[in-house]
Coordinates of C-alpha atoms and ligand atoms in Angstrom, one line a residue:
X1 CA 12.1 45.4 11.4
X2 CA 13.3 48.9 11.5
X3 CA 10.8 51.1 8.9
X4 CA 13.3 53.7 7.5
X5 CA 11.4 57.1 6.6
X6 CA 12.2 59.1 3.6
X7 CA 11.0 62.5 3.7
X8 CA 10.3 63.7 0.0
X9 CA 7.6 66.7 0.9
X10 CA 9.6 68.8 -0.5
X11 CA 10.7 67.3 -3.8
X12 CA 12.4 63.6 -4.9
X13 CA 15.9 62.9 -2.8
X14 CA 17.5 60.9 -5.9
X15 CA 19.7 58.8 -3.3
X16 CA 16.9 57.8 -1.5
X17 CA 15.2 56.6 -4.5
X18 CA 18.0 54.6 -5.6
X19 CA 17.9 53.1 -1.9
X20 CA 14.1 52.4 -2.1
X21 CA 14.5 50.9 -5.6
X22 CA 17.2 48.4 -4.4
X23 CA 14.7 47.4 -1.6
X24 CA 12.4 46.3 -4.4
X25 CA 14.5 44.4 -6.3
X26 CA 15.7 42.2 -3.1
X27 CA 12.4 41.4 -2.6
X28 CA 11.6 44.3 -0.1
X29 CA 8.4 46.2 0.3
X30 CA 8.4 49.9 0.4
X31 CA 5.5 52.9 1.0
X32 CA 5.0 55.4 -1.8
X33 CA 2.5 58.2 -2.5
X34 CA 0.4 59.0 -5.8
X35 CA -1.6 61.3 -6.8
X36 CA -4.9 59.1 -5.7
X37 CA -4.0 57.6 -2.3
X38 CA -0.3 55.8 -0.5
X39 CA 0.4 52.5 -2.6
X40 CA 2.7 49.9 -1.0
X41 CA 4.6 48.4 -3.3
X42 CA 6.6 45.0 -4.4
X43 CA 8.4 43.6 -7.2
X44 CA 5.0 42.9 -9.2
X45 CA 7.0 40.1 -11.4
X46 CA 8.9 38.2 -7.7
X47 CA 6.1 36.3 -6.5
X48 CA 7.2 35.8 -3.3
X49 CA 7.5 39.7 -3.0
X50 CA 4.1 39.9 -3.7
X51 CA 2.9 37.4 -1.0
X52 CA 4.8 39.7 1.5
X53 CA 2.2 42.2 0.4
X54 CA -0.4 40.4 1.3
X55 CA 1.2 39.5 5.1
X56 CA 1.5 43.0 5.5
X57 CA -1.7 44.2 5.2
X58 CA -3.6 40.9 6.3
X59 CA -5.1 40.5 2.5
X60 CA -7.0 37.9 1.8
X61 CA -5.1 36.1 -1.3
X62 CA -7.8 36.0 -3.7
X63 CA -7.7 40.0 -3.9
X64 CA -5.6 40.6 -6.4
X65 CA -2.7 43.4 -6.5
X66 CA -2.5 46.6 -9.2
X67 CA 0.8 46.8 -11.5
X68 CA 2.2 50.2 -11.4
X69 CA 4.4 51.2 -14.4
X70 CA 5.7 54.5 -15.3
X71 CA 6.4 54.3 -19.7
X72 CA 2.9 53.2 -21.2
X73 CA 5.1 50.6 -23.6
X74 CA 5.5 48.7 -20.5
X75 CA 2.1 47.7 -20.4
X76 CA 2.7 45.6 -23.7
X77 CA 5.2 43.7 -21.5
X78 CA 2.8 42.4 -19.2
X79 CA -1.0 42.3 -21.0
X80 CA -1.5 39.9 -23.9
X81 CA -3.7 42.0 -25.7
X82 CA -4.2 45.7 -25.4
X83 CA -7.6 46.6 -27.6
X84 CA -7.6 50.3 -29.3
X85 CA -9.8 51.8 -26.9
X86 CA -7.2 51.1 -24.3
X87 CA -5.0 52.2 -25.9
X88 CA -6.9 56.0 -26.1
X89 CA -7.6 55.5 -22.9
X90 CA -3.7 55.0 -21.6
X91 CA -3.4 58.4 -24.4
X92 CA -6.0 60.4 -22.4
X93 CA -5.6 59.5 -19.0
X94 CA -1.9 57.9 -18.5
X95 CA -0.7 58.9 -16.3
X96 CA -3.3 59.3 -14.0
X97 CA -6.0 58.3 -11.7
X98 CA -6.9 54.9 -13.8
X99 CA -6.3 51.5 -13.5
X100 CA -7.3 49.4 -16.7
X101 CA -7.9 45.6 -16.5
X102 CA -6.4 43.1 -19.4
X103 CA -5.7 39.4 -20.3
X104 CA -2.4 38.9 -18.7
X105 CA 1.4 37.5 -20.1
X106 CA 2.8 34.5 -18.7
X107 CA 5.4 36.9 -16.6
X108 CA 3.2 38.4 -14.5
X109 CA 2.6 36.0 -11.2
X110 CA -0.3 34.3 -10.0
X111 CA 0.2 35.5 -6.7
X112 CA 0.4 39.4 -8.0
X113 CA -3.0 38.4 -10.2
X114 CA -5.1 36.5 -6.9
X115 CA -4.8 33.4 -9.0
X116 CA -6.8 35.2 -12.0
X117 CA -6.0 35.0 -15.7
X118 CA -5.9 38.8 -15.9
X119 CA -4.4 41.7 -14.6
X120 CA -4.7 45.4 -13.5
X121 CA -2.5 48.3 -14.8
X122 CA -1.8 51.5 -13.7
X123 CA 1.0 53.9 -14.8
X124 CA 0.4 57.1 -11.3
X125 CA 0.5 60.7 -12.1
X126 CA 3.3 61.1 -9.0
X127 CA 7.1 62.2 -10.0
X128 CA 8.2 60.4 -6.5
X129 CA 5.9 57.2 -7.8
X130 CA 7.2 57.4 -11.4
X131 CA 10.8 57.4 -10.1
X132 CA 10.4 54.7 -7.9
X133 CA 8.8 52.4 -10.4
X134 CA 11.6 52.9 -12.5
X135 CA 14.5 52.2 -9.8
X136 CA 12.6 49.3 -9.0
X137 CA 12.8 47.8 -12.1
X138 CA 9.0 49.2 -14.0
X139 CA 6.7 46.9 -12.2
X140 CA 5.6 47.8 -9.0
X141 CA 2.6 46.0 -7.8
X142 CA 1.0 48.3 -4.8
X143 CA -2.1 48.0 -3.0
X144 CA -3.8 51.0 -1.1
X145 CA -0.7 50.7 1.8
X146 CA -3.7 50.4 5.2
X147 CA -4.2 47.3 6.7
X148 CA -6.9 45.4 5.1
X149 CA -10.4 47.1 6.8
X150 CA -9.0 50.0 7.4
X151 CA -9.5 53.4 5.2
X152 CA -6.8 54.1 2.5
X153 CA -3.7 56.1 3.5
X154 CA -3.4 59.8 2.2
X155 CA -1.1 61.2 4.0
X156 CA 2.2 59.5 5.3
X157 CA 0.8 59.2 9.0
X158 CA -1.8 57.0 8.1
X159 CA 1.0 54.6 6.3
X160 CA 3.4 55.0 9.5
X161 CA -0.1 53.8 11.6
X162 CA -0.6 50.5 9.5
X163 CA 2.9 49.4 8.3
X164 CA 5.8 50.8 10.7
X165 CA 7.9 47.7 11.7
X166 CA 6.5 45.5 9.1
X167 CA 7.3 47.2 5.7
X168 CA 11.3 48.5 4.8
X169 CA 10.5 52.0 3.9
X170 CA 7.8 54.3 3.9
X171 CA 8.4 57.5 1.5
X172 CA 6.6 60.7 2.6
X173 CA 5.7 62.9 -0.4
X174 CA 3.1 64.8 1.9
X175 CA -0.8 64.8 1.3
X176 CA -1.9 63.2 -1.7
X177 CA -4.0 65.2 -3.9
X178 CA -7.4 63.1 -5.1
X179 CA -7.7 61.1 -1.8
X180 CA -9.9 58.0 -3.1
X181 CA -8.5 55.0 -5.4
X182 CA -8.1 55.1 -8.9
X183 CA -10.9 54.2 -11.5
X184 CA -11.3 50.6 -12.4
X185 CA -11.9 49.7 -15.4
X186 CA -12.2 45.9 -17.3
X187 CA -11.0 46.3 -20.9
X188 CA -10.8 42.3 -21.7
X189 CA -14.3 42.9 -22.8
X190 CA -15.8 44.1 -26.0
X191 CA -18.0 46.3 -23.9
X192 CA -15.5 48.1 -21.5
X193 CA -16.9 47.9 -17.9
X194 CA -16.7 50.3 -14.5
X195 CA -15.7 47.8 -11.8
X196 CA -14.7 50.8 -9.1
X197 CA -15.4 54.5 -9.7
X198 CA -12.9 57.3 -9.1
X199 CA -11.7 60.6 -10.4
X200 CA -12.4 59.2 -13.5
X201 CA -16.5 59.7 -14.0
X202 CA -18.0 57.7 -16.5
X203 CA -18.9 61.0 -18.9
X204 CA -15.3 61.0 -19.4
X205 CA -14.6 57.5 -20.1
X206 CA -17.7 57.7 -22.3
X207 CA -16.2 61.1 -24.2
X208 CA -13.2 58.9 -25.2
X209 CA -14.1 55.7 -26.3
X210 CA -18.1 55.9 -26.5
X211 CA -20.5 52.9 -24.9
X212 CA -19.3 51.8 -21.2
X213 CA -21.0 49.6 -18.9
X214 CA -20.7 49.7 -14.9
X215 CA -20.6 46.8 -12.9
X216 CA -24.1 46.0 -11.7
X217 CA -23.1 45.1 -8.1
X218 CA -22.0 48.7 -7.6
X219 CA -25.2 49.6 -6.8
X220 CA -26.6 46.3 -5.4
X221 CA -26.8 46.3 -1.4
X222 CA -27.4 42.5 -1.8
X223 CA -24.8 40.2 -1.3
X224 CA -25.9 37.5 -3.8
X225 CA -24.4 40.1 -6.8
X226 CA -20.8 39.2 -6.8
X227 CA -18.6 42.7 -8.0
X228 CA -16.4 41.5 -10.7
X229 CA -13.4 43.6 -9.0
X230 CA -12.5 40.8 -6.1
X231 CA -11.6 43.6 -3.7
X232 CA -15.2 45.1 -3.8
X233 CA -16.9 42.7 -2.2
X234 CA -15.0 43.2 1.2
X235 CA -16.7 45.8 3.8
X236 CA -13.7 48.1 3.2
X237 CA -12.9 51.6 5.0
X238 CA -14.9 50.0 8.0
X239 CA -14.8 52.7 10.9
X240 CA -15.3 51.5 14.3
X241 CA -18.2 53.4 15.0
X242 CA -21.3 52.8 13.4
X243 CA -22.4 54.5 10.9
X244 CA -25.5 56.1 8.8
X245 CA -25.9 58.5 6.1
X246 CA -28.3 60.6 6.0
X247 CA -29.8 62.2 2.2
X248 CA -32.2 64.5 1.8
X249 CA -32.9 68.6 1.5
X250 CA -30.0 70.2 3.3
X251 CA -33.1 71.5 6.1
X252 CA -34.1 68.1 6.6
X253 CA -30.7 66.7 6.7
X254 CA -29.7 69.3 9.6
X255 CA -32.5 69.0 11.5
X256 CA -33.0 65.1 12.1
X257 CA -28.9 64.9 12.3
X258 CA -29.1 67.7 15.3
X259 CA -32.2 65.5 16.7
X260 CA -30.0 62.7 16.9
X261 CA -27.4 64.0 18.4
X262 CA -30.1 65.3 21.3
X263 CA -31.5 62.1 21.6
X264 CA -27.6 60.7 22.2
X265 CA -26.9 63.1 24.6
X266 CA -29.7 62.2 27.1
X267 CA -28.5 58.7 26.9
X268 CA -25.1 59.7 27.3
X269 CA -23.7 59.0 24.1
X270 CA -21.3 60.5 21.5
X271 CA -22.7 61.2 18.4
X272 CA -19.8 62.2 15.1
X273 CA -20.9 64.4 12.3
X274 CA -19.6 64.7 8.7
X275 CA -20.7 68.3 7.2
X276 CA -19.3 70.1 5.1
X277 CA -18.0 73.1 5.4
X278 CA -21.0 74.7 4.3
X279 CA -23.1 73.3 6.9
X280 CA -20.8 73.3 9.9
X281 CA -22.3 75.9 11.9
X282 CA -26.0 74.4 11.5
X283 CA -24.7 71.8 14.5
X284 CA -25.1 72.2 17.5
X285 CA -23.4 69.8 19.9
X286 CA -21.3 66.5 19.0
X287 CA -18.3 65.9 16.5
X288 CA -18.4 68.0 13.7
X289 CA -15.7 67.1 11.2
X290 CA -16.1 69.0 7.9
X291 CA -14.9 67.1 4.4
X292 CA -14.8 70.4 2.6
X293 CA -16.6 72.1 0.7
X294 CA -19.4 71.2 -1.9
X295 CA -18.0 73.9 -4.2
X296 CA -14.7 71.9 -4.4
X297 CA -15.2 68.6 -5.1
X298 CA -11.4 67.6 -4.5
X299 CA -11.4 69.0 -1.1
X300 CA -14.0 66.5 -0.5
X301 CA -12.0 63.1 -2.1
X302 CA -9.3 64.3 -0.1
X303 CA -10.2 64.4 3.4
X304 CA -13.0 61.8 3.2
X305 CA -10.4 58.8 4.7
X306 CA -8.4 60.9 6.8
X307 CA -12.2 62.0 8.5
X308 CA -12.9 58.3 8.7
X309 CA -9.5 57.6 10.5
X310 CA -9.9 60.3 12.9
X311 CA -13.0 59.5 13.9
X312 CA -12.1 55.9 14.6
X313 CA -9.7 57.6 17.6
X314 CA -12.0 59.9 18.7
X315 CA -14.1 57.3 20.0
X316 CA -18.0 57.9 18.5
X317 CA -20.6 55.8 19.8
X318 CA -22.1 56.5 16.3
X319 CA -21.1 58.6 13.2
X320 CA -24.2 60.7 10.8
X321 CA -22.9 61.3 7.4
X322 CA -24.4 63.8 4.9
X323 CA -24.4 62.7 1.6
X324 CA -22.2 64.0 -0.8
X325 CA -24.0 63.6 -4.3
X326 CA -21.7 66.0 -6.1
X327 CA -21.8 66.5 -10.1
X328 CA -18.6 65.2 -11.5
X329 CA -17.0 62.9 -8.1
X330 CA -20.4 62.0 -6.5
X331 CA -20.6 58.7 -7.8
X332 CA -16.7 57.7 -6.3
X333 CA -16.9 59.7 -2.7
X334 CA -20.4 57.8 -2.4
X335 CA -19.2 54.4 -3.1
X336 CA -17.0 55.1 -0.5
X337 CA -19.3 56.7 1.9
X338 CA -21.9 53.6 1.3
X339 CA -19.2 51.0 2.0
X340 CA -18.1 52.9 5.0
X341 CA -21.9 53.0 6.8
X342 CA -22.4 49.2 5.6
X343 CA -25.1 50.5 3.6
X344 CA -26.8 52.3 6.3
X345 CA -28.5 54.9 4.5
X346 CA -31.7 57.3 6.2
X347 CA -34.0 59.3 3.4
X348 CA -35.2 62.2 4.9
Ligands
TXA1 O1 -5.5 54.3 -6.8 C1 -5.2 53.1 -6.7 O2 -5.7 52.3 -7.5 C2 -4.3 52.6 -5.5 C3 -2.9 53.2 -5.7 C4 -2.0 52.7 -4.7 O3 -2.5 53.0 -7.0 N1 -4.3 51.2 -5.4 C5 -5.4 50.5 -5.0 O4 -5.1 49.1 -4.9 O5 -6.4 50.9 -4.7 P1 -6.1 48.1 -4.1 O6 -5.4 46.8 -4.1 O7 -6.4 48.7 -2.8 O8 -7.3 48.0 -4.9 C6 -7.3 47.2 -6.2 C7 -8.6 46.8 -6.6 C8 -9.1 45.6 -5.7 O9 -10.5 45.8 -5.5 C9 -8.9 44.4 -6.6 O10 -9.8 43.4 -6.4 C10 -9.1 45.0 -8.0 O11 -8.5 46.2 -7.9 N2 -8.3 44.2 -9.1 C11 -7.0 44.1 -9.2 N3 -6.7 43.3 -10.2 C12 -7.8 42.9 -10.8 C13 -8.2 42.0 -11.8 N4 -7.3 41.4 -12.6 N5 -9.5 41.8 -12.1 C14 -10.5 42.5 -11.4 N6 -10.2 43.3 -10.3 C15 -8.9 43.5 -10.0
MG2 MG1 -7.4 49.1 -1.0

């Protein structure tokens, strides 16, 4: 299949749109940004769109897919009951960077939902998303658009590594701007509960509708605690190098990295570094890739996969990771990190 590229950097080509929406409805899959990472999308309410999703990536079925939608009244279309905290939750933060879990309407598919009697909704802060899901009909069910294993896409390139020749269209709307999924959140639940973390910290969730809990697996390296969000259970954002983190006083940190990286060398291997741009210089030999800088926690969310990926062709032996326990984003760049380095995690 021929992957046709639509190049909306510089602001939405309304023909194109029309084109990428018609592709929905037949069925079709097509490549969109948001404002949190590339989403590749399907008819969420055709299930045999859906399913080509899941070929596409190599998703195991039982992961279930995110509804996009761009007018909040949409969501009573699809959830059977929407509680009044969701409801000032879709107020606050619709559109935006959070995905919010309900019971779900006969209409919406099994194979959209992974078989589950809910389902996830998300209405992007994107004008090039919003248009699309409203060409397409208002339903657009999109996972992160990487191959299953592989870090998210943020910028286009990533998409066109994953999904050229399998997907019909691939939008470019240039580098996305928060760089790690959207918050998860379970409202069929009296007690609303965390199931990923993202831009969306819990202060703020707690700020609008009071008491939330967070999904105890989040922080359980064993594999007995089952995450209630299918998806996080998989080793995600794998790279192919191995990979530690190492947390500690930034002194510490610096020197046992840069004694590591001697050791490798005298055994002749390559050694990959994520700093920050703050601590760049304190390396001495090896791959330095800084995330950005502490000061600017967004600089951070958005290069952290597009590191990852580059890392995987630059061909590390093994990768040393500060860690990045920022104020307001720590808790969602981490996650990542942790998942990343299987858990691999030095205190020094
Ligand atoms: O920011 C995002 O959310 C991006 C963009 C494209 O919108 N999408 C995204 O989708 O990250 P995906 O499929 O990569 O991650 C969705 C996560 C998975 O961990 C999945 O298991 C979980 O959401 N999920 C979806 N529906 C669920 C449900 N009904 N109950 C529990 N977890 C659900
Ligand atoms: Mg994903």
């Amino acid at each position: 299949m021929e992957t046709v590229i639509a190049d909306m950097k510089q602001g939405i080509d309304r023909d194109a749109i029309k084109t990428a929406g018609s592709i929905l409805k037949d069925g079709g899959l097509v490549a969109f940004p948001t404002e949190t990472v590339y989403g590749l999308g399907a008819d969420a309410l055709d299930e045999q769109a859906a399913k080509r999703i899941y070929a596409a990536k190599g998703r195991p079925s039982d992961n279930p897919l995110i509804v996009h939608i761009a007018k909040i009244e949409d969501l009573y279309k699809i959830a059977e009951s929407v509680p009044l905290k969701a409801r000032t939750l879709a107020e606050r933060f619709w559109p935006g960077p959070l995905t919010m879990i309900f019971r779900k309407k006969e209409c919406v598919p099994d194979g959209t939902t992974g078989g589950l009697g809910t389902v996830a909704v998300r209405m992007p802060k994107d004008d090039i998303a919003l248009a699309l899901i409203e060409a397409g009909g208002g339903f657009v069910a999109a996972p992160s658009a990487n191959t299953s294993g592989r870090p998210s896409p943020t910028k286009a390139e990533h998409v066109v590594q994953d999904m050229n020749g399998k997907i019909e269209m691939i939008i470019d709307g240039g580098e996305v701007g928060i760089g790690v999924e959207s918050t998860i959140i379970d409202m069929s639940e009296d007690i609303p509960m965390v199931l990923r973390p993202g831009y969306i910290n819990e202060k703020m969730l707690r700020e609008a509708i009071g008491e939330v809990m967070v999904d105890p697996a989040l922080f359980s390296v064993e594999s007995g605690v089952r995450p209630k969000a299918p998806g996080m259970k998989y080793r995600h954002y794998a790279p192919k190098a191995d990979m530690i983190i190492v947390e500690g006083a930034d002194n510490k940190v610096i020197s046992f990295i840069n004694e590591k990286i001697g050791e490798a060398l005298t055994e002749g291997r390559k050694i990959g570094v994520i700093a920050s741009d703050e601590t760049t210089e304190c390396y001495s030999k090896g791959v330095i890739r800084s995330m950005g800088s502490r000061k600017d926690e967004l600089s951070i969310s958005k290069k952290l996969y597009s590191v990852l990926r580059e890392f995987d062709s630059l061909g590390v032996d093994t990768i040393y990771s500060e860690a990045f326990n920022t104020p307001a984003m720590g808790q969602a760049i981490m996650n990542r990190l942790v998942k990343a380095a299987g858990h691999q995690i030095i205190n020094v």
